[in-house]
CSV table of C-alpha atoms and ligand atoms in Angstrom, one decimal:
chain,number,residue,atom,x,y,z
A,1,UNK,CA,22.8,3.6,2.5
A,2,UNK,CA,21.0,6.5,1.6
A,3,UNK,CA,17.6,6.2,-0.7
A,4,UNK,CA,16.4,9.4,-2.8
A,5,UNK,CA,12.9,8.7,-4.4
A,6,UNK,CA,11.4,11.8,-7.2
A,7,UNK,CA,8.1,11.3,-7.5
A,8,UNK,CA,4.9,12.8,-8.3
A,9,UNK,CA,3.3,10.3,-6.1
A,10,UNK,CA,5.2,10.3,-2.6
A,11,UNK,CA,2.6,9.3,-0.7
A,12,UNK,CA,2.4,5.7,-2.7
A,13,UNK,CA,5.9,4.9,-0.5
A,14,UNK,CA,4.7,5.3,3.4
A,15,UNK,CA,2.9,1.7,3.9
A,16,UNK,CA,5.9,0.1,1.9
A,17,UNK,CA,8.6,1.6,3.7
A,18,UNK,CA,6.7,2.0,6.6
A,19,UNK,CA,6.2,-1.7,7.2
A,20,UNK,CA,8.6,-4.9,7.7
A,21,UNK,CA,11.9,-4.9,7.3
A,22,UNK,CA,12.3,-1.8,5.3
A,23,UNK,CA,10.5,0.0,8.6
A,24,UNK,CA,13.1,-1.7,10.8
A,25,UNK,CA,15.9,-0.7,8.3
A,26,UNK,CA,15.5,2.9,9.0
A,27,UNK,CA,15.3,2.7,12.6
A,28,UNK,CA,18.3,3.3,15.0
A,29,UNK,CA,20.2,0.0,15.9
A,30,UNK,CA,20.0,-0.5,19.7
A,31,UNK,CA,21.9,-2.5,21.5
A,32,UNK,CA,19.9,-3.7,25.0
A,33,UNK,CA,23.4,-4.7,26.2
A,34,UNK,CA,24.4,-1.2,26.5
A,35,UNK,CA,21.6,1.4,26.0
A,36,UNK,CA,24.4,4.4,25.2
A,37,UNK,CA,25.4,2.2,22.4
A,38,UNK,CA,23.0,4.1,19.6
A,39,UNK,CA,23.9,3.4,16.2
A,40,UNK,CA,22.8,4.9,12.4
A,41,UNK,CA,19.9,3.0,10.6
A,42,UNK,CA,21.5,0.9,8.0
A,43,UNK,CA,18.8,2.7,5.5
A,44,UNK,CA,18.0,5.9,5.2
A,45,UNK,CA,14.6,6.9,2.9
A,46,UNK,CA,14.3,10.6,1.5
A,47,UNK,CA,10.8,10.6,-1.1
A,48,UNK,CA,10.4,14.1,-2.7
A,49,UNK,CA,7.9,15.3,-4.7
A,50,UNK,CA,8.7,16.6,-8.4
A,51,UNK,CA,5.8,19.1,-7.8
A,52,UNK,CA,7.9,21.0,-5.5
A,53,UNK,CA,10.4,21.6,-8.2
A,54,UNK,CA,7.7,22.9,-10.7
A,55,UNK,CA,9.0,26.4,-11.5
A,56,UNK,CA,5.0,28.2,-11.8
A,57,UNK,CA,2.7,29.1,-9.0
A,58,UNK,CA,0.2,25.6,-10.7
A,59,UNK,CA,3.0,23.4,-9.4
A,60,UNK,CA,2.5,22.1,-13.1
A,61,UNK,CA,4.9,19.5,-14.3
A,62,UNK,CA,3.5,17.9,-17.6
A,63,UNK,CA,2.7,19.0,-20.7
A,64,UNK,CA,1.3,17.5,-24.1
A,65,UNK,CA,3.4,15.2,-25.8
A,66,UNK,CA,5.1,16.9,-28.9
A,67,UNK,CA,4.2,14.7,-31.9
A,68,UNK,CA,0.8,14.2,-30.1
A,69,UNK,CA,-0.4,11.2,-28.8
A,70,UNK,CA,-2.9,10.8,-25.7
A,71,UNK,CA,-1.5,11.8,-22.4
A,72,UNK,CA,1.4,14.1,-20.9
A,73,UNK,CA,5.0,14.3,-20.6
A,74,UNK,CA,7.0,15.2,-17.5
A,75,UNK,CA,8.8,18.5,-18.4
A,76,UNK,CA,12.6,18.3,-18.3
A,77,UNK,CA,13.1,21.2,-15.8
A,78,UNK,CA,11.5,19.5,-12.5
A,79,UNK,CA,13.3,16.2,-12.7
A,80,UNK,CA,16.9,18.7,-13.6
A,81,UNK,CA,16.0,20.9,-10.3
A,82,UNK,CA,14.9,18.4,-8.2
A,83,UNK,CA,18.3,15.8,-9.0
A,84,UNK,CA,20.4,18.5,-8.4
A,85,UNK,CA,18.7,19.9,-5.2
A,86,UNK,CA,18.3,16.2,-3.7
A,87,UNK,CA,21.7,15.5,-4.6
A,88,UNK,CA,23.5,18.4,-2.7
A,89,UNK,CA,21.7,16.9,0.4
A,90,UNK,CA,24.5,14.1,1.0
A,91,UNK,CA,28.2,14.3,0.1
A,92,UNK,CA,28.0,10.8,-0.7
A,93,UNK,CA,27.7,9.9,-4.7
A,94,UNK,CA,24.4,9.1,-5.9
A,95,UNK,CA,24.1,6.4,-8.1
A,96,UNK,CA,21.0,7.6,-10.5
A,97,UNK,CA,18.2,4.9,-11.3
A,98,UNK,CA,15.1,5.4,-13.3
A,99,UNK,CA,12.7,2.7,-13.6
A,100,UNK,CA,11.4,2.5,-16.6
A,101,UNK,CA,10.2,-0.5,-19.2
A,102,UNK,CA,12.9,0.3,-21.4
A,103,UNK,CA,15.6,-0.4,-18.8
A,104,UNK,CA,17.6,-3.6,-18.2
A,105,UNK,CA,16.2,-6.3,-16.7
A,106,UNK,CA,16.5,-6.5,-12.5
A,107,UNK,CA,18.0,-9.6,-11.8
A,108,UNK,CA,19.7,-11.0,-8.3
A,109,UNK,CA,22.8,-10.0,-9.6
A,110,UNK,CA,22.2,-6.6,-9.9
A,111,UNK,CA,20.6,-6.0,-6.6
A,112,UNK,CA,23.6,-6.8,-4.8
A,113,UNK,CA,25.5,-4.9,-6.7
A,114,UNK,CA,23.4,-2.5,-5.8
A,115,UNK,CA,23.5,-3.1,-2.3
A,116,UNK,CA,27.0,-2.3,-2.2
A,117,UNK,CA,26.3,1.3,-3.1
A,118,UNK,CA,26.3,4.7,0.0
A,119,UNK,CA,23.5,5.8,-1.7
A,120,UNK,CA,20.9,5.7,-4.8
A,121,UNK,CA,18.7,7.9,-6.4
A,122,UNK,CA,15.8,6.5,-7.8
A,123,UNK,CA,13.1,8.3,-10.8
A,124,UNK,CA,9.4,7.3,-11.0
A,125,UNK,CA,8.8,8.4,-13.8
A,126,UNK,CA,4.4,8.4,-14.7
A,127,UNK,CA,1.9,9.3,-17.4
A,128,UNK,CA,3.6,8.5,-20.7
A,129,UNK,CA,6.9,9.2,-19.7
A,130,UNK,CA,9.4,12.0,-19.2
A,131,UNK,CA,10.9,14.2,-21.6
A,132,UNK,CA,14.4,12.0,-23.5
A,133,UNK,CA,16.4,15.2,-22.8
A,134,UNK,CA,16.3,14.8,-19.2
A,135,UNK,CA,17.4,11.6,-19.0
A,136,UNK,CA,20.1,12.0,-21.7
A,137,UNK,CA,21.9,15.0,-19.2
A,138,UNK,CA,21.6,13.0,-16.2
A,139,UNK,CA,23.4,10.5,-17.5
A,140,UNK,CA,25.3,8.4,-16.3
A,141,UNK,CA,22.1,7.0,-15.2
A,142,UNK,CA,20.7,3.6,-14.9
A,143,UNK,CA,17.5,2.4,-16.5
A,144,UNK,CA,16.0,-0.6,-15.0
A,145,UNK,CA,12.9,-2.7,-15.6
A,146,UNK,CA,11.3,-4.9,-12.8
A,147,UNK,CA,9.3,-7.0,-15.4
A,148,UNK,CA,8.2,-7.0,-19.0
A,149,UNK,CA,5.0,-5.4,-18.4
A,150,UNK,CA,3.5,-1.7,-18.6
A,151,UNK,CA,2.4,-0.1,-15.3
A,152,UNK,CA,1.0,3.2,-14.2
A,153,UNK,CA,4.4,4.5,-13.4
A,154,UNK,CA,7.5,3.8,-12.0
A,155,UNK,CA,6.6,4.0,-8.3
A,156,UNK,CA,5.7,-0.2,-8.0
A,157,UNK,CA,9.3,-0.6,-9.2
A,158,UNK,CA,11.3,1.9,-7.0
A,159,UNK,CA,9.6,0.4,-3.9
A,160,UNK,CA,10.7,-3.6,-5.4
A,161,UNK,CA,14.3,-2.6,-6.0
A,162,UNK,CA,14.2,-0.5,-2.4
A,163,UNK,CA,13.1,-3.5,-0.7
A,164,UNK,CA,15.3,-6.2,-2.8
A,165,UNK,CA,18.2,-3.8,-1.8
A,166,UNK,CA,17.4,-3.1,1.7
A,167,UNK,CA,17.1,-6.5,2.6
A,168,UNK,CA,20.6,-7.7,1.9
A,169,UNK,CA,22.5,-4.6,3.5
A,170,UNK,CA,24.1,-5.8,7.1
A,171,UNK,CA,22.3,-5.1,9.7
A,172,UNK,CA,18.7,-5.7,8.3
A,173,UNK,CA,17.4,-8.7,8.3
A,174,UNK,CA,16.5,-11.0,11.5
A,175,UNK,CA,18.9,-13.3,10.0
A,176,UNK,CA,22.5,-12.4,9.1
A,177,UNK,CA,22.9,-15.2,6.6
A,178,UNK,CA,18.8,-16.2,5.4
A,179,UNK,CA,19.3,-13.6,2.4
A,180,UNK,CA,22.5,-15.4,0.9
A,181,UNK,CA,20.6,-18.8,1.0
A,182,UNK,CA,17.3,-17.3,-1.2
A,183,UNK,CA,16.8,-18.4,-4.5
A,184,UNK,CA,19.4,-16.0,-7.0
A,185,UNK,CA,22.0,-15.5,-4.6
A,186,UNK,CA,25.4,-16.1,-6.3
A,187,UNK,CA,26.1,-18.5,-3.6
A,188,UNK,CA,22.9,-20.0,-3.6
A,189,UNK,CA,23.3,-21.9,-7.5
A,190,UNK,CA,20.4,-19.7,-9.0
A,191,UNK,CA,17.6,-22.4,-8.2
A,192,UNK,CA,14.5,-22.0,-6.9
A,193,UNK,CA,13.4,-22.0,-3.1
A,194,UNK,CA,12.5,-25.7,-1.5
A,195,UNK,CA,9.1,-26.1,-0.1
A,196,UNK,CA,8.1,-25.1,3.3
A,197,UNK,CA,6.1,-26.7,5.9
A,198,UNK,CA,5.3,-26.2,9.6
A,199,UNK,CA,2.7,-27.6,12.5
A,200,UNK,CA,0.7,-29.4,12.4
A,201,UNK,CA,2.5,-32.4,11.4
A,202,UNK,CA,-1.1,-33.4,9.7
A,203,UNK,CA,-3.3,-31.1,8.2
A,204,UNK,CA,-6.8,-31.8,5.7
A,205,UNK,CA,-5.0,-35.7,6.0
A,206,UNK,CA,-1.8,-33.9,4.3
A,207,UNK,CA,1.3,-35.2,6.2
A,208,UNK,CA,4.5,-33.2,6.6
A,209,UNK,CA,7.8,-35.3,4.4
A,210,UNK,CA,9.0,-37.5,7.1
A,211,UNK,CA,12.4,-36.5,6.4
A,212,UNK,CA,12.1,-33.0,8.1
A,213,UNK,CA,11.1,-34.3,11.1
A,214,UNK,CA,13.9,-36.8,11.4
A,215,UNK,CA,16.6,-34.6,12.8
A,216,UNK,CA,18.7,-35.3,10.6
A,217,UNK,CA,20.4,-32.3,9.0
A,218,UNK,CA,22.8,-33.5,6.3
A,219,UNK,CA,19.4,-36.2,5.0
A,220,UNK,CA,17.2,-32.7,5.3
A,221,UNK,CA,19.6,-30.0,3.2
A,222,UNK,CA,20.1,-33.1,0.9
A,223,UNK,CA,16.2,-33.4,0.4
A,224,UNK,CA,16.0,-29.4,0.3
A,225,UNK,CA,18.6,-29.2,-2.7
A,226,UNK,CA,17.0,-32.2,-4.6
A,227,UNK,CA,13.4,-30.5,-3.7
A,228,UNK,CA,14.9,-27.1,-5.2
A,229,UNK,CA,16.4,-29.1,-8.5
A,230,UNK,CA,13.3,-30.9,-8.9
A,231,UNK,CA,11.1,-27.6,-8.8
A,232,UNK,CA,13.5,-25.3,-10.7
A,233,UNK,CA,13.4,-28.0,-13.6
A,234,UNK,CA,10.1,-27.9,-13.7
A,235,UNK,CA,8.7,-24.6,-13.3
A,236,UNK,CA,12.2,-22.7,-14.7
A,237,UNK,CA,14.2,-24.9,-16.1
A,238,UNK,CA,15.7,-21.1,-18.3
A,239,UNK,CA,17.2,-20.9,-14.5
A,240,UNK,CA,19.4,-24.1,-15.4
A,241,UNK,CA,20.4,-23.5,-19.0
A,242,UNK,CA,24.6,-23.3,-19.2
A,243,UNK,CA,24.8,-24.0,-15.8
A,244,UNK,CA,26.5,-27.4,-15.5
A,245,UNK,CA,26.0,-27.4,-11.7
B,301,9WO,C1,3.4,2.9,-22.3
B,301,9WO,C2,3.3,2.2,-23.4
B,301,9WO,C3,2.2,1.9,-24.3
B,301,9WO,C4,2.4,1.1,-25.4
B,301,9WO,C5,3.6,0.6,-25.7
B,301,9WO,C6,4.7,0.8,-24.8
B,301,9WO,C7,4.5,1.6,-23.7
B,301,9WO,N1,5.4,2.0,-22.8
B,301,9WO,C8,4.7,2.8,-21.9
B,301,9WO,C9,5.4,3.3,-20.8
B,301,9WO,O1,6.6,3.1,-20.7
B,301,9WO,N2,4.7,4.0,-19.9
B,301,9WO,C10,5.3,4.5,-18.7
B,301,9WO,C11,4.5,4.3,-17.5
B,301,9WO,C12,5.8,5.9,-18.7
B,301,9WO,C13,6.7,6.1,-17.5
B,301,9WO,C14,6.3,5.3,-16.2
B,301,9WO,N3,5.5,4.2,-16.4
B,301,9WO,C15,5.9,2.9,-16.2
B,301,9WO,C16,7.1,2.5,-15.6
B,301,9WO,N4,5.2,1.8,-16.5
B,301,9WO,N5,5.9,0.7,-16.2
B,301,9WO,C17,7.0,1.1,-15.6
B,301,9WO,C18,8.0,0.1,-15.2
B,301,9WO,C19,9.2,0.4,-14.7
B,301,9WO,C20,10.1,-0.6,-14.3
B,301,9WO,N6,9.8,-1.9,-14.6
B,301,9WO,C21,8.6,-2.2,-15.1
B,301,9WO,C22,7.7,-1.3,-15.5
């Protein structure tokens, strides 16, 4: 998959997708078995800046809001250039995502729809917002929210949905099959994660459930799914509404 950032802060992405498993997502897959066997990164990251699309010698993107109001507005003409510059660097179709407040809520679903894509072009958009006409030619375009709050700009959200993407393509996580067991996975029942524990077996006079440590595995995913029930009824219980499972 193929990820286009615009933004007028690129250098905001280089710890996130510099680190973890979106790091290890863009790096060639190696095989020791055979070192000739070199394959493509299951991820690819491309983060441009709008400013190289202004069209003045100021690299000037905003201007005052029309109506007034406090702040600017990202001008149309940057975010049209720079889609259809970044665009013409792949054949493959970009799906167009800005991340915005006013979008549709991210859910688990989503992302793996998502996840199915070649490639996705995500808008950050920042200060009040970007000129309606823009978004209204790009269409078809996706507006998505990460949350029902207000941020600085869109940037915190492009780099969530990157790495709830990234995560569940093949190839880049440690563990094939740990993403289709999280908590929102279709297969997983929409419930929350069970509780976690590791060594020591006693800590601060804390002791570890007994059950994990009996070896038992049909007992322990039987304690895990009640632990999950339990917790999602609790802290969620929206999770569990219409679902008769
Ligand atoms: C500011 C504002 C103030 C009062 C009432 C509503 C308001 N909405 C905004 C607003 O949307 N500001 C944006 C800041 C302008 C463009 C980028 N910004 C942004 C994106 N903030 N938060 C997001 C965002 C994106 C996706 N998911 C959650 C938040």
């Amino acid at each position: 998959m193929r990820i286009d950032v615009l933004t007028l802060f690129p250098e905001m992405f280089a710890g996130v997708l510099g680190s973890s498993i979106l790091k290890r997502a863009a790096e060639p897959i190696t095989n020791p078995a055979d070192p000739d066997d070199v394959r493509s990164p299951v991820a690819n990251y491309h983060v441009t800046n709008l400013r190289d699309y202004a069209d003045n010698k100021h690299q000037k993107v905003d201007q005052p809001s029309f109506g007034g109001g406090p702040g600017m507005v990202i001008q149309c003409q940057p975010v049209w250039d720079a889609v259809q510059a970044v665009e013409a660097m792949d054949d493959r179709p970009a799906t167009r995502i800005l991340l915005t407040p006013q979008g549709e809520p991210l859910t688990q679903p989503i992302v793996e729809e998502l996840a199915q894509l070649p490639r996705l072009l995500m808008i950050a958009g920042h200060y009040e917002g970007i000129d309606e006409r823009v978004i209204e030619k790009l269409a078809p375009i996706r507006e998505i929210s990460v949350g029902d709050y207000v941020l600085s700009g869109g940037e915190l959200p492009a780099m969530t949905l990157i790495d709830a993407v990234v995560r569940l393509l093949p190839g880049a996580l440690g563990h094939q099959d740990s993403a289709h067991q999280d908590s929102f996975s279709p297969g997983a029942k929409r419930l929350l994660d069970h509780p976690h524990y590791t060594r020591p077996r006693t800590w601060e006079e804390m002791d570890a459930p007994d059950v994990l440590l009996s070896g038992n595995h049909a007992k322990i995913e039987a304690w895990r799914e009640a632990e999950a029930r339990r917790r999602t009824e609790e802290r969620r219980p929206d999770l569990l509404d219409n679902d008769p499972t």
